[in-house]
Amino acid sequence: QVQLVESGGGLVQAGESLRLSCVASGNIFSFNAKGWYRQALGKERELVAEITRGGRINYADSVKGRFTISRDNAKNTMYLQMDSLKPEDTGVYYCNADIRVVSTMSFYDSWGQGTQVTVSS
């Protein structure tokens, strides 16, 4: 069984920074970080940042220049550095990765449980 766990969320003031982490655990054969998403209260989940299969990085327009996605596939880990946070960045942040498990060698599109980020003005 494989699990993705996010951490690093919290309550901060506008202008401050947070660093989110996402770690996969279990019988993992391979890990490929794909992206971070967020969902604000009453809104749909939206893409924040992604790393394509070709290694290209894309950001939502609203976070360009402030957020940085990175990954260490060898450590089954991905990160989201968030600087100059704004109240509109408030939401639950989810990580997403493709994980290949040892037992079946199958790929699973995996999601973490989410971590709350709250930015006060």
mmCIF file of C-alpha atoms in Angstrom:
data_model
loop_
_atom_site.group_PDB
_atom_site.id
_atom_site.type_symbol
_atom_site.label_atom_id
_atom_site.label_comp_id
_atom_site.label_asym_id
_atom_site.label_seq_id
_atom_site.Cartn_x
_atom_site.Cartn_y
_atom_site.Cartn_z
ATOM 1 C CA GLN A 1 0.000 0.000 0.000
ATOM 2 C CA VAL A 2 1.256 3.454 -0.899
ATOM 3 C CA GLN A 3 0.571 6.719 0.823
ATOM 4 C CA LEU A 4 1.278 10.356 -0.030
ATOM 5 C CA VAL A 5 1.484 12.690 2.931
ATOM 6 C CA GLU A 6 1.700 16.469 2.740
ATOM 7 C CA SER A 7 3.066 18.675 5.486
ATOM 8 C CA GLY A 8 4.113 22.250 6.063
ATOM 9 C CA GLY A 9 0.790 24.018 5.923
ATOM 10 C CA GLY A 10 -0.325 26.504 8.531
ATOM 11 C CA LEU A 11 -1.527 29.990 9.324
ATOM 12 C CA VAL A 12 0.649 32.871 8.169
ATOM 13 C CA GLN A 13 0.294 36.565 7.490
ATOM 14 C CA ALA A 14 0.290 38.068 4.034
ATOM 15 C CA GLY A 15 3.814 38.425 2.680
ATOM 16 C CA GLU A 16 5.212 35.491 4.618
ATOM 17 C CA SER A 17 6.426 32.155 3.277
ATOM 18 C CA LEU A 18 5.651 28.475 3.678
ATOM 19 C CA ARG A 19 7.264 25.358 2.295
ATOM 20 C CA LEU A 20 5.060 22.371 1.641
ATOM 21 C CA SER A 21 6.464 18.869 1.461
ATOM 22 C CA CYS A 22 4.949 15.699 0.084
ATOM 23 C CA VAL A 23 6.467 12.320 0.830
ATOM 24 C CA ALA A 24 5.432 8.945 -0.533
ATOM 25 C CA SER A 25 5.789 5.826 1.557
ATOM 26 C CA GLY A 26 5.138 2.147 1.015
ATOM 27 C CA ASN A 27 6.380 -0.486 -1.384
ATOM 28 C CA ILE A 28 7.387 1.945 -4.091
ATOM 29 C CA PHE A 29 9.210 0.939 -7.242
ATOM 30 C CA SER A 30 9.227 4.396 -8.760
ATOM 31 C CA PHE A 31 7.915 7.862 -7.952
ATOM 32 C CA ASN A 32 7.215 10.655 -10.399
ATOM 33 C CA ALA A 33 6.042 13.925 -8.917
ATOM 34 C CA LYS A 34 3.485 15.624 -11.106
ATOM 35 C CA GLY A 35 2.152 18.689 -9.354
ATOM 36 C CA TRP A 36 0.461 20.654 -6.617
ATOM 37 C CA TYR A 37 -3.184 21.622 -6.575
ATOM 38 C CA ARG A 38 -5.292 23.676 -4.202
ATOM 39 C CA GLN A 39 -8.938 23.998 -3.357
ATOM 40 C CA ALA A 40 -10.426 27.046 -1.715
ATOM 41 C CA LEU A 41 -13.651 26.811 0.229
ATOM 42 C CA GLY A 42 -16.575 26.626 -2.166
ATOM 43 C CA LYS A 43 -14.370 26.421 -5.230
ATOM 44 C CA GLU A 44 -13.104 23.675 -7.486
ATOM 45 C CA ARG A 45 -9.643 22.200 -7.167
ATOM 46 C CA GLU A 46 -7.160 24.069 -9.348
ATOM 47 C CA LEU A 47 -3.654 23.449 -10.592
ATOM 48 C CA VAL A 48 -0.993 25.493 -8.819
ATOM 49 C CA ALA A 49 2.192 24.072 -10.322
ATOM 50 C CA GLU A 50 3.125 21.036 -12.349
ATOM 51 C CA ILE A 51 6.135 19.221 -13.731
ATOM 52 C CA THR A 52 5.420 17.584 -17.069
ATOM 53 C CA ARG A 53 6.884 14.275 -18.176
ATOM 54 C CA GLY A 54 9.385 16.198 -20.228
ATOM 55 C CA GLY A 55 10.470 18.108 -17.150
ATOM 56 C CA ARG A 56 8.816 21.382 -18.065
ATOM 57 C CA ILE A 57 7.452 23.374 -15.158
ATOM 58 C CA ASN A 58 4.197 25.276 -15.409
ATOM 59 C CA TYR A 59 2.592 27.588 -12.881
ATOM 60 C CA ALA A 60 -0.830 29.075 -12.518
ATOM 61 C CA ASP A 61 -0.711 32.742 -13.484
ATOM 62 C CA SER A 62 -1.751 33.706 -9.975
ATOM 63 C CA VAL A 63 1.383 32.193 -8.409
ATOM 64 C CA LYS A 64 4.052 32.854 -11.046
ATOM 65 C CA GLY A 65 7.112 34.469 -9.557
ATOM 66 C CA ARG A 66 6.050 33.600 -6.012
ATOM 67 C CA PHE A 67 5.841 29.787 -5.883
ATOM 68 C CA THR A 68 8.492 27.227 -6.796
ATOM 69 C CA ILE A 69 7.889 23.535 -7.318
ATOM 70 C CA SER A 70 10.688 21.017 -6.970
ATOM 71 C CA ARG A 71 11.081 17.296 -6.585
ATOM 72 C CA ASP A 72 13.499 14.592 -5.595
ATOM 73 C CA ASN A 73 12.155 11.459 -7.206
ATOM 74 C CA ALA A 74 14.940 9.374 -5.701
ATOM 75 C CA LYS A 75 13.645 10.330 -2.252
ATOM 76 C CA ASN A 76 9.971 10.039 -3.250
ATOM 77 C CA THR A 77 9.519 13.669 -2.285
ATOM 78 C CA MET A 78 8.227 16.880 -3.796
ATOM 79 C CA TYR A 79 8.071 20.427 -2.504
ATOM 80 C CA LEU A 80 6.254 23.690 -3.003
ATOM 81 C CA GLN A 81 8.028 26.823 -1.832
ATOM 82 C CA MET A 82 5.484 29.600 -1.423
ATOM 83 C CA ASP A 83 6.721 33.158 -0.971
ATOM 84 C CA SER A 84 4.929 36.482 -0.734
ATOM 85 C CA LEU A 85 1.755 34.713 0.250
ATOM 86 C CA LYS A 86 -1.576 36.442 -0.276
ATOM 87 C CA PRO A 87 -4.974 35.861 1.357
ATOM 88 C CA GLU A 88 -6.239 34.479 -1.949
ATOM 89 C CA ASP A 89 -3.688 31.656 -1.649
ATOM 90 C CA THR A 90 -5.741 30.249 1.209
ATOM 91 C CA GLY A 91 -6.958 26.726 0.656
ATOM 92 C CA VAL A 92 -6.193 23.050 1.018
ATOM 93 C CA TYR A 93 -3.115 22.048 -0.953
ATOM 94 C CA TYR A 94 -2.772 18.596 -2.471
ATOM 95 C CA CYS A 95 0.195 16.871 -4.064
ATOM 96 C CA ASN A 96 -0.148 14.511 -7.012
ATOM 97 C CA ALA A 97 2.265 11.878 -8.258
ATOM 98 C CA ASP A 98 2.477 8.758 -10.349
ATOM 99 C CA ILE A 99 3.631 5.889 -8.192
ATOM 100 C CA ARG A 100 4.590 2.448 -9.369
ATOM 101 C CA VAL A 101 4.177 -0.171 -6.685
ATOM 102 C CA VAL A 102 6.439 -3.161 -6.226
ATOM 103 C CA SER A 103 3.725 -5.754 -5.734
ATOM 104 C CA THR A 104 2.002 -5.322 -9.073
ATOM 105 C CA MET A 105 4.347 -3.016 -10.959
ATOM 106 C CA SER A 106 1.255 -1.011 -11.772
ATOM 107 C CA PHE A 107 1.147 2.786 -11.870
ATOM 108 C CA TYR A 108 -1.213 4.677 -9.631
ATOM 109 C CA ASP A 109 -2.243 8.305 -9.954
ATOM 110 C CA SER A 110 -1.862 9.152 -6.270
ATOM 111 C CA TRP A 111 -3.054 12.073 -4.180
ATOM 112 C CA GLY A 112 -2.216 13.234 -0.717
ATOM 113 C CA GLN A 113 -4.842 14.004 1.913
ATOM 114 C CA GLY A 114 -4.208 17.739 1.728
ATOM 115 C CA THR A 115 -2.684 20.344 4.011
ATOM 116 C CA GLN A 116 -4.414 23.566 4.980
ATOM 117 C CA VAL A 117 -2.799 26.893 4.141
ATOM 118 C CA THR A 118 -4.398 30.004 5.590
ATOM 119 C CA VAL A 119 -3.085 33.478 4.813
ATOM 120 C CA SER A 120 -4.412 36.351 6.866
ATOM 121 C CA SER A 121 -4.416 39.946 5.673
#
